[in-house]
PDB file of C-alpha atoms in Angstrom:
ATOM      1  CA  ILE A 415      39.414  18.877  -1.915  1.00 47.00           C
ATOM      2  CA  THR A 416      37.416  20.800  -4.487  1.00 50.00           C
ATOM      3  CA  ALA A 417      40.258  20.482  -6.993  1.00 52.00           C
ATOM      4  CA  LEU A 418      40.488  16.746  -6.326  1.00 48.00           C
ATOM      5  CA  ARG A 419      36.767  16.328  -6.918  1.00 51.00           C
ATOM      6  CA  LEU A 420      37.060  18.178 -10.232  1.00 54.00           C
ATOM      7  CA  VAL A 421      39.914  15.912 -11.319  1.00 49.00           C
ATOM      8  CA  LEU A 422      37.963  12.774 -10.357  1.00 46.00           C
ATOM      9  CA  GLN A 423      34.878  14.015 -12.195  1.00 52.00           C
ATOM     10  CA  LEU A 424      36.959  14.744 -15.299  1.00 51.00           C
ATOM     11  CA  VAL A 425      38.522  11.265 -15.208  1.00 43.00           C
ATOM     12  CA  SER A 426      35.136   9.628 -14.662  1.00 47.00           C
ATOM     13  CA  TYR A 427      33.827  11.533 -17.687  1.00 48.00           C
ATOM     14  CA  ILE A 428      36.682  10.911 -20.118  1.00 47.00           C
ATOM     15  CA  LEU A 429      37.644   7.330 -19.183  1.00 46.00           C
ATOM     16  CA  PRO A 430      34.249   5.726 -19.904  1.00 46.00           C
ATOM     17  CA  GLY A 431      34.202   7.513 -23.245  1.00 47.00           C
ATOM     18  CA  ALA A 432      37.600   6.127 -24.185  1.00 47.00           C
ATOM     19  CA  ILE A 433      36.683   2.606 -23.068  1.00 44.00           C
ATOM     20  CA  THR A 434      33.350   2.735 -24.862  1.00 42.00           C
ATOM     21  CA  THR A 435      34.948   4.009 -28.049  1.00 43.00           C
ATOM     22  CA  ALA A 436      37.350   1.086 -27.947  1.00 45.00           C
ATOM     23  CA  CYS A 437      34.569  -1.413 -27.311  1.00 43.00           C
ATOM     24  CA  VAL A 438      32.206  -0.067 -29.972  1.00 40.00           C
ATOM     25  CA  VAL A 439      34.926  -0.097 -32.612  1.00 40.00           C
ATOM     26  CA  TYR A 440      35.974  -3.607 -31.635  1.00 42.00           C
ATOM     27  CA  CYS A 441      32.408  -4.940 -31.730  1.00 40.00           C
ATOM     28  CA  ILE A 442      31.138  -3.034 -34.772  1.00 39.00           C
ATOM     29  CA  TYR A 443      34.257  -3.231 -36.907  1.00 41.00           C
ATOM     30  CA  GLY A 444      34.232  -7.002 -36.628  1.00 41.00           C
ATOM     31  CA  LEU A 445      30.888  -7.336 -38.395  1.00 40.00           C
ATOM     32  CA  PRO A 446      30.517  -8.572 -41.999  1.00 39.00           C
ATOM     33  CA  MET A 447      30.327  -5.634 -44.385  1.00 40.00           C
ATOM     34  CA  GLY A 448      29.560  -7.087 -47.820  1.00 42.00           C
ATOM     35  CA  LYS A 449      31.040  -9.847 -49.998  1.00 44.00           C
ATOM     36  CA  ASP A 450      34.355 -10.138 -51.751  1.00 41.00           C
ATOM     37  CA  GLN A 451      35.013 -11.867 -55.090  1.00 41.00           C
ATOM     38  CA  ARG A 452      35.188 -15.259 -53.361  1.00 37.00           C
ATOM     39  CA  GLY A 453      31.825 -14.682 -51.676  1.00 37.00           C
ATOM     40  CA  GLU A 454      33.406 -14.287 -48.246  1.00 37.00           C
ATOM     41  CA  ALA A 455      32.420 -11.508 -45.869  1.00 37.00           C
ATOM     42  CA  ILE A 456      34.610  -8.424 -45.862  1.00 40.00           C
ATOM     43  CA  ILE A 457      35.545  -7.621 -42.300  1.00 40.00           C
ATOM     44  CA  VAL A 458      36.378  -4.102 -41.248  1.00 44.00           C
ATOM     45  CA  ILE A 459      39.717  -4.222 -39.458  1.00 38.00           C
ATOM     46  CA  ARG A 460      41.185  -2.168 -36.638  1.00 40.00           C
ATOM     47  CA  ASP A 461      44.776  -2.483 -35.497  1.00 35.00           C
ATOM     48  CA  HIS A 462      43.775  -2.693 -31.845  1.00 34.00           C
ATOM     49  CA  ILE A 463      42.656  -5.699 -29.804  1.00 31.00           C
ATOM     50  CA  PHE A 464      40.338  -4.939 -26.926  1.00 32.00           C
ATOM     51  CA  PRO A 465      39.548  -7.050 -23.830  1.00 32.00           C
ATOM     52  CA  PRO A 466      36.871  -9.648 -24.643  1.00 34.00           C
ATOM     53  CA  GLN A 467      34.976  -8.918 -21.411  1.00 31.00           C
ATOM     54  CA  PHE A 468      33.774  -5.665 -22.981  1.00 32.00           C
ATOM     55  CA  GLU A 469      31.979  -7.488 -25.783  1.00 37.00           C
ATOM     56  CA  SER A 470      28.901  -8.152 -23.625  1.00 36.00           C
ATOM     57  CA  TYR A 471      28.299  -4.444 -22.934  1.00 36.00           C
ATOM     58  CA  ASN A 472      25.230  -2.919 -24.561  1.00 43.00           C
ATOM     59  CA  LEU A 473      27.173  -0.357 -26.576  1.00 47.00           C
ATOM     60  CA  LEU A 474      24.689   0.198 -29.383  1.00 53.00           C
ATOM     61  CA  VAL A 475      22.547   2.500 -27.252  1.00 65.00           C
ATOM     62  CA  PHE A 476      23.560   5.963 -28.371  1.00 73.00           C
ATOM     63  CA  TYR A 477      23.029   9.097 -26.305  1.00 82.00           C
ATOM     64  CA  GLY A 478      22.895  12.767 -27.186  1.00 86.00           C
ATOM     65  CA  ARG A 479      24.097  12.570 -30.796  1.00 89.00           C
ATOM     66  CA  ASP A 480      20.808  12.545 -32.721  1.00 89.00           C
ATOM     67  CA  LYS A 481      21.546  15.943 -34.275  1.00 92.00           C
ATOM     68  CA  GLU A 482      24.997  14.879 -35.502  1.00 93.00           C
ATOM     69  CA  ILE A 483      23.706  11.584 -36.935  1.00 91.00           C
ATOM     70  CA  GLU A 484      20.909  13.432 -38.731  1.00 90.00           C
ATOM     71  CA  THR A 485      23.435  15.928 -40.142  1.00 92.00           C
ATOM     72  CA  MET A 486      25.642  13.126 -41.472  1.00 93.00           C
ATOM     73  CA  LYS A 487      22.667  11.293 -42.908  1.00 91.00           C
ATOM     74  CA  LYS A 488      21.429  14.362 -44.813  1.00 90.00           C
ATOM     75  CA  ARG A 489      24.890  14.955 -46.289  1.00 92.00           C
ATOM     76  CA  PHE A 490      25.473  11.347 -47.295  1.00 94.00           C
ATOM     77  CA  TRP A 491      21.907  10.838 -48.512  1.00 91.00           C
ATOM     78  CA  GLY A 492      19.791  12.893 -50.914  1.00 77.00           C
ATOM     79  CA  GLY A 493      16.527  14.599 -49.944  1.00 61.00           C
ATOM     80  CA  ASP A 494      15.775  16.852 -46.982  1.00 59.00           C
ATOM     81  CA  ASP A 495      12.009  16.629 -47.184  1.00 54.00           C
ATOM     82  CA  GLU A 496      10.329  13.848 -45.212  1.00 56.00           C
ATOM     83  CA  LEU A 497       8.028  13.316 -48.176  1.00 47.00           C
ATOM     84  CA  VAL A 498      10.996  12.616 -50.428  1.00 52.00           C
ATOM     85  CA  GLU A 499      12.519   9.159 -50.187  1.00 62.00           C
ATOM     86  CA  MET A 500      16.164   9.536 -49.183  1.00 70.00           C
ATOM     87  CA  LYS A 501      18.711   7.786 -51.372  1.00 83.00           C
ATOM     88  CA  LEU A 502      22.438   7.335 -50.891  1.00 90.00           C
ATOM     89  CA  ILE A 503      24.318   9.966 -52.927  1.00 91.00           C
ATOM     90  CA  ASP A 504      26.192   8.335 -55.822  1.00 90.00           C
ATOM     91  CA  HIS A 505      29.302  10.498 -55.751  1.00 92.00           C
ATOM     92  CA  CYS A 506      32.121  11.198 -53.316  1.00 93.00           C
ATOM     93  CA  VAL A 507      31.048  12.888 -50.065  1.00 93.00           C
ATOM     94  CA  ILE A 508      33.484  13.705 -47.261  1.00 93.00           C
ATOM     95  CA  GLN A 509      32.535  14.365 -43.630  1.00 94.00           C
ATOM     96  CA  VAL A 510      35.095  15.523 -41.050  1.00 94.00           C
ATOM     97  CA  VAL A 511      34.087  14.719 -37.458  1.00 95.00           C
ATOM     98  CA  HIS A 512      36.162  16.786 -35.036  1.00 93.00           C
ATOM     99  CA  GLY A 513      36.295  17.312 -31.282  1.00 92.00           C
ATOM    100  CA  MET A 514      38.481  16.877 -28.217  1.00 91.00           C
ATOM    101  CA  GLY A 515      39.943  13.484 -27.358  1.00 89.00           C
ATOM    102  CA  GLY A 516      37.453  11.045 -25.812  1.00 84.00           C
ATOM    103  CA  VAL A 517      34.397  13.050 -26.877  1.00 88.00           C
ATOM    104  CA  GLY A 518      33.098  10.247 -29.122  1.00 85.00           C
ATOM    105  CA  LYS A 519      34.338  10.852 -32.680  1.00 88.00           C
ATOM    106  CA  THR A 520      35.166   7.204 -33.361  1.00 85.00           C
ATOM    107  CA  THR A 521      31.940   6.139 -31.666  1.00 82.00           C
ATOM    108  CA  LEU A 522      29.906   8.424 -33.938  1.00 86.00           C
ATOM    109  CA  ALA A 523      31.660   7.134 -37.065  1.00 87.00           C
ATOM    110  CA  ALA A 524      31.228   3.528 -35.947  1.00 83.00           C
ATOM    111  CA  TYR A 525      27.560   4.102 -35.125  1.00 82.00           C
ATOM    112  CA  TYR A 526      26.905   5.538 -38.583  1.00 86.00           C
ATOM    113  CA  ALA A 527      28.779   2.638 -40.197  1.00 84.00           C
ATOM    114  CA  LYS A 528      26.810   0.103 -38.170  1.00 79.00           C
ATOM    115  CA  THR A 529      23.429   1.749 -38.775  1.00 81.00           C
ATOM    116  CA  PHE A 530      23.751   2.243 -42.536  1.00 86.00           C
ATOM    117  CA  ARG A 531      26.225  -0.493 -43.493  1.00 82.00           C
ATOM    118  CA  ARG A 532      23.693  -2.383 -45.640  1.00 85.00           C
ATOM    119  CA  ALA A 533      23.401   0.640 -47.946  1.00 90.00           C
ATOM    120  CA  TYR A 534      27.110   0.346 -48.745  1.00 90.00           C
ATOM    121  CA  GLY A 535      27.058  -2.770 -50.901  1.00 89.00           C
ATOM    122  CA  GLY A 536      30.702  -2.313 -51.848  1.00 90.00           C
ATOM    123  CA  GLY A 537      31.821  -2.562 -48.236  1.00 89.00           C
ATOM    124  CA  VAL A 538      32.855  -0.485 -45.231  1.00 89.00           C
ATOM    125  CA  PHE A 539      36.595  -0.114 -44.606  1.00 90.00           C
ATOM    126  CA  ALA A 540      38.200   1.463 -41.533  1.00 88.00           C
ATOM    127  CA  PHE A 541      41.766   2.754 -41.402  1.00 91.00           C
ATOM    128  CA  HIS A 542      43.856   3.701 -38.413  1.00 89.00           C
ATOM    129  CA  ALA A 543      45.167   7.001 -39.795  1.00 91.00           C
ATOM    130  CA  GLN A 544      47.279   8.234 -36.894  1.00 90.00           C
ATOM    131  CA  SER A 545      50.439   7.696 -38.919  1.00 92.00           C
ATOM    132  CA  ARG A 546      51.541   6.714 -42.411  1.00 93.00           C
ATOM    133  CA  SER A 547      52.734   3.277 -41.276  1.00 93.00           C
ATOM    134  CA  ALA A 548      49.515   2.544 -39.385  1.00 91.00           C
ATOM    135  CA  PHE A 549      47.402   3.535 -42.392  1.00 94.00           C
ATOM    136  CA  HIS A 550      49.498   1.402 -44.713  1.00 94.00           C
ATOM    137  CA  LYS A 551      49.108  -1.596 -42.390  1.00 91.00           C
ATOM    138  CA  SER A 552      45.303  -1.229 -42.462  1.00 90.00           C
ATOM    139  CA  LEU A 553      45.421  -0.804 -46.238  1.00 92.00           C
ATOM    140  CA  ARG A 554      47.412  -4.005 -46.765  1.00 92.00           C
ATOM    141  CA  ILE A 555      44.940  -5.957 -44.659  1.00 88.00           C
ATOM    142  CA  HIS A 556      42.026  -4.685 -46.767  1.00 90.00           C
ATOM    143  CA  ILE A 557      43.790  -5.486 -50.050  1.00 91.00           C
ATOM    144  CA  ALA A 558      44.582  -8.991 -48.829  1.00 90.00           C
ATOM    145  CA  ARG A 559      40.935  -9.584 -47.925  1.00 87.00           C
ATOM    146  CA  LEU A 560      39.688  -8.246 -51.254  1.00 89.00           C
ATOM    147  CA  THR A 561      42.122 -10.280 -53.355  1.00 90.00           C
ATOM    148  CA  GLY A 562      42.722 -13.367 -51.243  1.00 87.00           C
ATOM    149  CA  GLU A 563      46.475 -12.834 -51.442  1.00 86.00           C
ATOM    150  CA  THR A 564      48.542 -14.224 -48.586  1.00 81.00           C
ATOM    151  CA  SER A 565      51.869 -12.496 -49.339  1.00 80.00           C
ATOM    152  CA  THR A 566      52.468  -8.972 -48.053  1.00 77.00           C
ATOM    153  CA  SER A 567      52.755  -6.241 -50.659  1.00 77.00           C
ATOM    154  CA  ARG A 568      56.132  -4.485 -50.867  1.00 87.00           C
ATOM    155  CA  ALA A 569      54.765  -1.544 -52.848  1.00 92.00           C
ATOM    156  CA  THR A 570      54.613   2.005 -51.510  1.00 94.00           C
ATOM    157  CA  LEU A 571      51.500   3.300 -49.771  1.00 95.00           C
ATOM    158  CA  GLU A 572      50.616   5.399 -52.811  1.00 94.00           C
ATOM    159  CA  VAL A 573      50.821   2.415 -55.185  1.00 95.00           C
ATOM    160  CA  ASP A 574      48.865   0.157 -52.828  1.00 95.00           C
ATOM    161  CA  TYR A 575      46.173   2.794 -52.352  1.00 95.00           C
ATOM    162  CA  GLN A 576      45.647   3.245 -56.068  1.00 95.00           C
ATOM    163  CA  ARG A 577      45.313  -0.510 -56.351  1.00 94.00           C
ATOM    164  CA  PHE A 578      42.808  -0.505 -53.496  1.00 95.00           C
ATOM    165  CA  LEU A 579      40.711   2.164 -55.238  1.00 94.00           C
ATOM    166  CA  SER A 580      40.790   0.159 -58.475  1.00 94.00           C
ATOM    167  CA  LEU A 581      39.492  -2.873 -56.572  1.00 93.00           C
ATOM    168  CA  LEU A 582      36.599  -0.746 -55.300  1.00 93.00           C
ATOM    169  CA  ALA A 583      35.760   0.704 -58.719  1.00 89.00           C
ATOM    170  CA  GLU A 584      33.070  -1.841 -59.635  1.00 83.00           C
ATOM    171  CA  ARG A 585      31.796  -2.610 -56.145  1.00 88.00           C
ATOM    172  CA  GLY A 586      29.107   0.077 -55.860  1.00 89.00           C
ATOM    173  CA  ASN A 587      28.752   2.386 -52.867  1.00 93.00           C
ATOM    174  CA  VAL A 588      31.619   2.228 -50.377  1.00 94.00           C
ATOM    175  CA  LEU A 589      32.255   3.837 -46.980  1.00 93.00           C
ATOM    176  CA  LEU A 590      35.796   4.599 -45.786  1.00 94.00           C
ATOM    177  CA  VAL A 591      36.538   5.619 -42.188  1.00 91.00           C
ATOM    178  CA  PHE A 592      39.857   7.374 -41.513  1.00 93.00           C
ATOM    179  CA  ASP A 593      40.137   7.232 -37.727  1.00 90.00           C
ATOM    180  CA  SER A 594      42.522   9.164 -35.415  1.00 90.00           C
ATOM    181  CA  CYS A 595      43.555  11.359 -38.342  1.00 92.00           C
ATOM    182  CA  ASP A 596      44.939  14.387 -36.510  1.00 90.00           C
ATOM    183  CA  LYS A 597      47.381  15.221 -39.326  1.00 90.00           C
ATOM    184  CA  LEU A 598      44.942  16.130 -42.073  1.00 90.00           C
ATOM    185  CA  SER A 599      47.806  17.133 -44.376  1.00 90.00           C
ATOM    186  CA  PHE A 600      48.726  13.435 -44.514  1.00 91.00           C
ATOM    187  CA  ILE A 601      45.359  12.727 -46.167  1.00 89.00           C
ATOM    188  CA  THR A 602      45.665  15.449 -48.792  1.00 88.00           C
ATOM    189  CA  ASN A 603      49.420  15.239 -49.434  1.00 89.00           C
ATOM    190  CA  THR A 604      49.223  11.481 -49.976  1.00 88.00           C
ATOM    191  CA  LYS A 605      46.132  11.991 -52.174  1.00 90.00           C
ATOM    192  CA  LEU A 606      43.994   9.582 -50.184  1.00 92.00           C
ATOM    193  CA  LEU A 607      40.709  11.346 -50.917  1.00 92.00           C
ATOM    194  CA  PRO A 608      38.721   9.714 -53.742  1.00 92.00           C
ATOM    195  CA  THR A 609      37.805  11.748 -56.811  1.00 91.00           C
ATOM    196  CA  ALA A 610      34.375  13.367 -57.033  1.00 91.00           C
ATOM    197  CA  ASP A 611      33.035  10.869 -59.566  1.00 92.00           C
ATOM    198  CA  THR A 612      33.491   7.804 -57.323  1.00 93.00           C
ATOM    199  CA  LYS A 613      30.725   6.248 -55.239  1.00 93.00           C
ATOM    200  CA  ILE A 614      32.848   6.505 -52.118  1.00 95.00           C
ATOM    201  CA  HIS A 615      31.820   8.210 -48.886  1.00 95.00           C
ATOM    202  CA  VAL A 616      34.504   9.166 -46.372  1.00 95.00           C
ATOM    203  CA  ILE A 617      34.346   9.872 -42.625  1.00 94.00           C
ATOM    204  CA  ILE A 618      37.463  11.462 -41.120  1.00 94.00           C
ATOM    205  CA  ALA A 619      37.721  11.520 -37.313  1.00 93.00           C
ATOM    206  CA  THR A 620      40.161  14.148 -36.060  1.00 93.00           C
ATOM    207  CA  ARG A 621      40.946  16.347 -33.064  1.00 92.00           C
ATOM    208  CA  ARG A 622      41.887  19.174 -35.393  1.00 87.00           C
ATOM    209  CA  SER A 623      39.277  21.924 -35.679  1.00 79.00           C
ATOM    210  CA  LYS A 624      40.848  24.487 -38.041  1.00 81.00           C
ATOM    211  CA  GLY A 625      43.864  25.374 -40.143  1.00 77.00           C
ATOM    212  CA  HIS A 626      43.283  22.973 -43.036  1.00 85.00           C
ATOM    213  CA  SER A 627      41.330  23.202 -46.272  1.00 83.00           C
ATOM    214  CA  LEU A 628      39.159  20.232 -45.264  1.00 83.00           C
ATOM    215  CA  MET A 629      37.815  22.346 -42.389  1.00 81.00           C
ATOM    216  CA  ASP A 630      37.012  25.416 -44.507  1.00 78.00           C
ATOM    217  CA  ARG A 631      33.637  24.233 -45.790  1.00 79.00           C
ATOM    218  CA  GLN A 632      31.046  24.015 -43.047  1.00 78.00           C
ATOM    219  CA  ASP A 633      29.016  21.492 -45.023  1.00 83.00           C
ATOM    220  CA  ASN A 634      31.972  19.079 -44.654  1.00 88.00           C
ATOM    221  CA  VAL A 635      32.349  19.447 -40.894  1.00 92.00           C
ATOM    222  CA  VAL A 636      30.552  17.751 -37.977  1.00 93.00           C
ATOM    223  CA  PRO A 637      31.720  19.309 -34.678  1.00 93.00           C
ATOM    224  CA  LEU A 638      31.336  17.208 -31.528  1.00 91.00           C
ATOM    225  CA  HIS A 639      30.932  18.851 -28.130  1.00 90.00           C
ATOM    226  CA  PRO A 640      30.739  17.186 -24.700  1.00 88.00           C
ATOM    227  CA  LEU A 641      27.405  15.526 -23.999  1.00 86.00           C
ATOM    228  CA  GLU A 642      24.692  17.345 -22.071  1.00 87.00           C
ATOM    229  CA  GLU A 643      24.677  16.410 -18.386  1.00 83.00           C
ATOM    230  CA  ASN A 644      21.668  14.053 -18.479  1.00 85.00           C
ATOM    231  CA  ASP A 645      22.934  12.312 -21.623  1.00 85.00           C
ATOM    232  CA  ALA A 646      26.372  11.892 -20.041  1.00 82.00           C
ATOM    233  CA  ILE A 647      24.816  10.403 -16.888  1.00 81.00           C
ATOM    234  CA  ARG A 648      22.625   8.010 -18.903  1.00 81.00           C
ATOM    235  CA  ALA A 649      25.612   6.958 -21.012  1.00 78.00           C
ATOM    236  CA  THR A 650      27.696   6.340 -17.878  1.00 76.00           C
ATOM    237  CA  LEU A 651      24.925   4.222 -16.349  1.00 78.00           C
ATOM    238  CA  ASN A 652      24.622   2.212 -19.557  1.00 73.00           C
ATOM    239  CA  TRP A 653      28.396   1.657 -19.700  1.00 69.00           C
ATOM    240  CA  ALA A 654      28.195   0.402 -16.121  1.00 73.00           C
ATOM    241  CA  GLY A 655      25.482  -2.094 -17.082  1.00 72.00           C
ATOM    242  CA  ARG A 656      22.772  -0.259 -15.129  1.00 75.00           C
ATOM    243  CA  SER A 657      19.365   1.084 -16.143  1.00 75.00           C
ATOM    244  CA  ASP A 658      19.561   4.533 -17.755  1.00 76.00           C
ATOM    245  CA  ASP A 659      16.227   5.613 -16.243  1.00 77.00           C
ATOM    246  CA  LEU A 660      17.196   8.696 -14.218  1.00 76.00           C
ATOM    247  CA  SER A 661      13.841   8.751 -12.415  1.00 72.00           C
ATOM    248  CA  CYS A 662      14.907   5.606 -10.562  1.00 73.00           C
ATOM    249  CA  LEU A 663      17.879   7.377  -8.967  1.00 70.00           C
ATOM    250  CA  ASP A 664      17.835   9.480  -5.806  1.00 65.00           C
ATOM    251  CA  GLU A 665      19.965  12.603  -5.371  1.00 67.00           C
ATOM    252  CA  GLU A 666      22.790  10.695  -3.688  1.00 63.00           C
ATOM    253  CA  GLU A 667      23.032   8.192  -6.530  1.00 65.00           C
ATOM    254  CA  LEU A 668      22.936  10.978  -9.150  1.00 61.00           C
ATOM    255  CA  SER A 669      25.739  12.850  -7.415  1.00 65.00           C
ATOM    256  CA  SER A 670      27.844   9.673  -7.256  1.00 65.00           C
ATOM    257  CA  VAL A 671      27.502   9.245 -11.028  1.00 58.00           C
TER     258      VAL A 671
END
């Protein structure tokens, strides 16, 4: 019985996180993120379609990640002193968000993109980076939206990516999100990282925690650990559409959560 309870608790912890990640990405990545050359909104695309009934959830309430958001903000923006006005850094900055599956890596990246999207006048572009083919599919969608082309490119990923970077060259500050990128060697071997002189910021979400050069510099890495108990309970209540005020719950209700 004890083992069964542990399994149920683990499922109840991981499943809401996975569902919420899906919903946040679906809702946030469908928002306008700048203008293309025809004056139309650039839409950040994911390859997944999520159930529309999740759209009404209040998923923009974020729990227990203030420290991680502040870390990312300081690395993407200049100035640590509160008296100094922070300004978006005008050169390439890479942040690798890593943690176990379902812990909230995509949610953190999406929350940052949503919160600071107006600072990235050149646009915010998300890529499903689980595989080469999935990344290339996302890339082709972005190129089509930037150029207005209706025909599908037959070029290689490397050629298309260089074209994509050239399209971004005069657009100002840009944010790229490489999601589900557990094979970090794919990023470096394919030369997907922008050069240092570009105004491109990159967030890489991965389950990998070591064994690659991208993980060697601590100022590049944002580790994610499971939420503290109270934050996890509040997040679960919010996902369920209930008030997150723990003082309103008795011991029986808290134990059921």
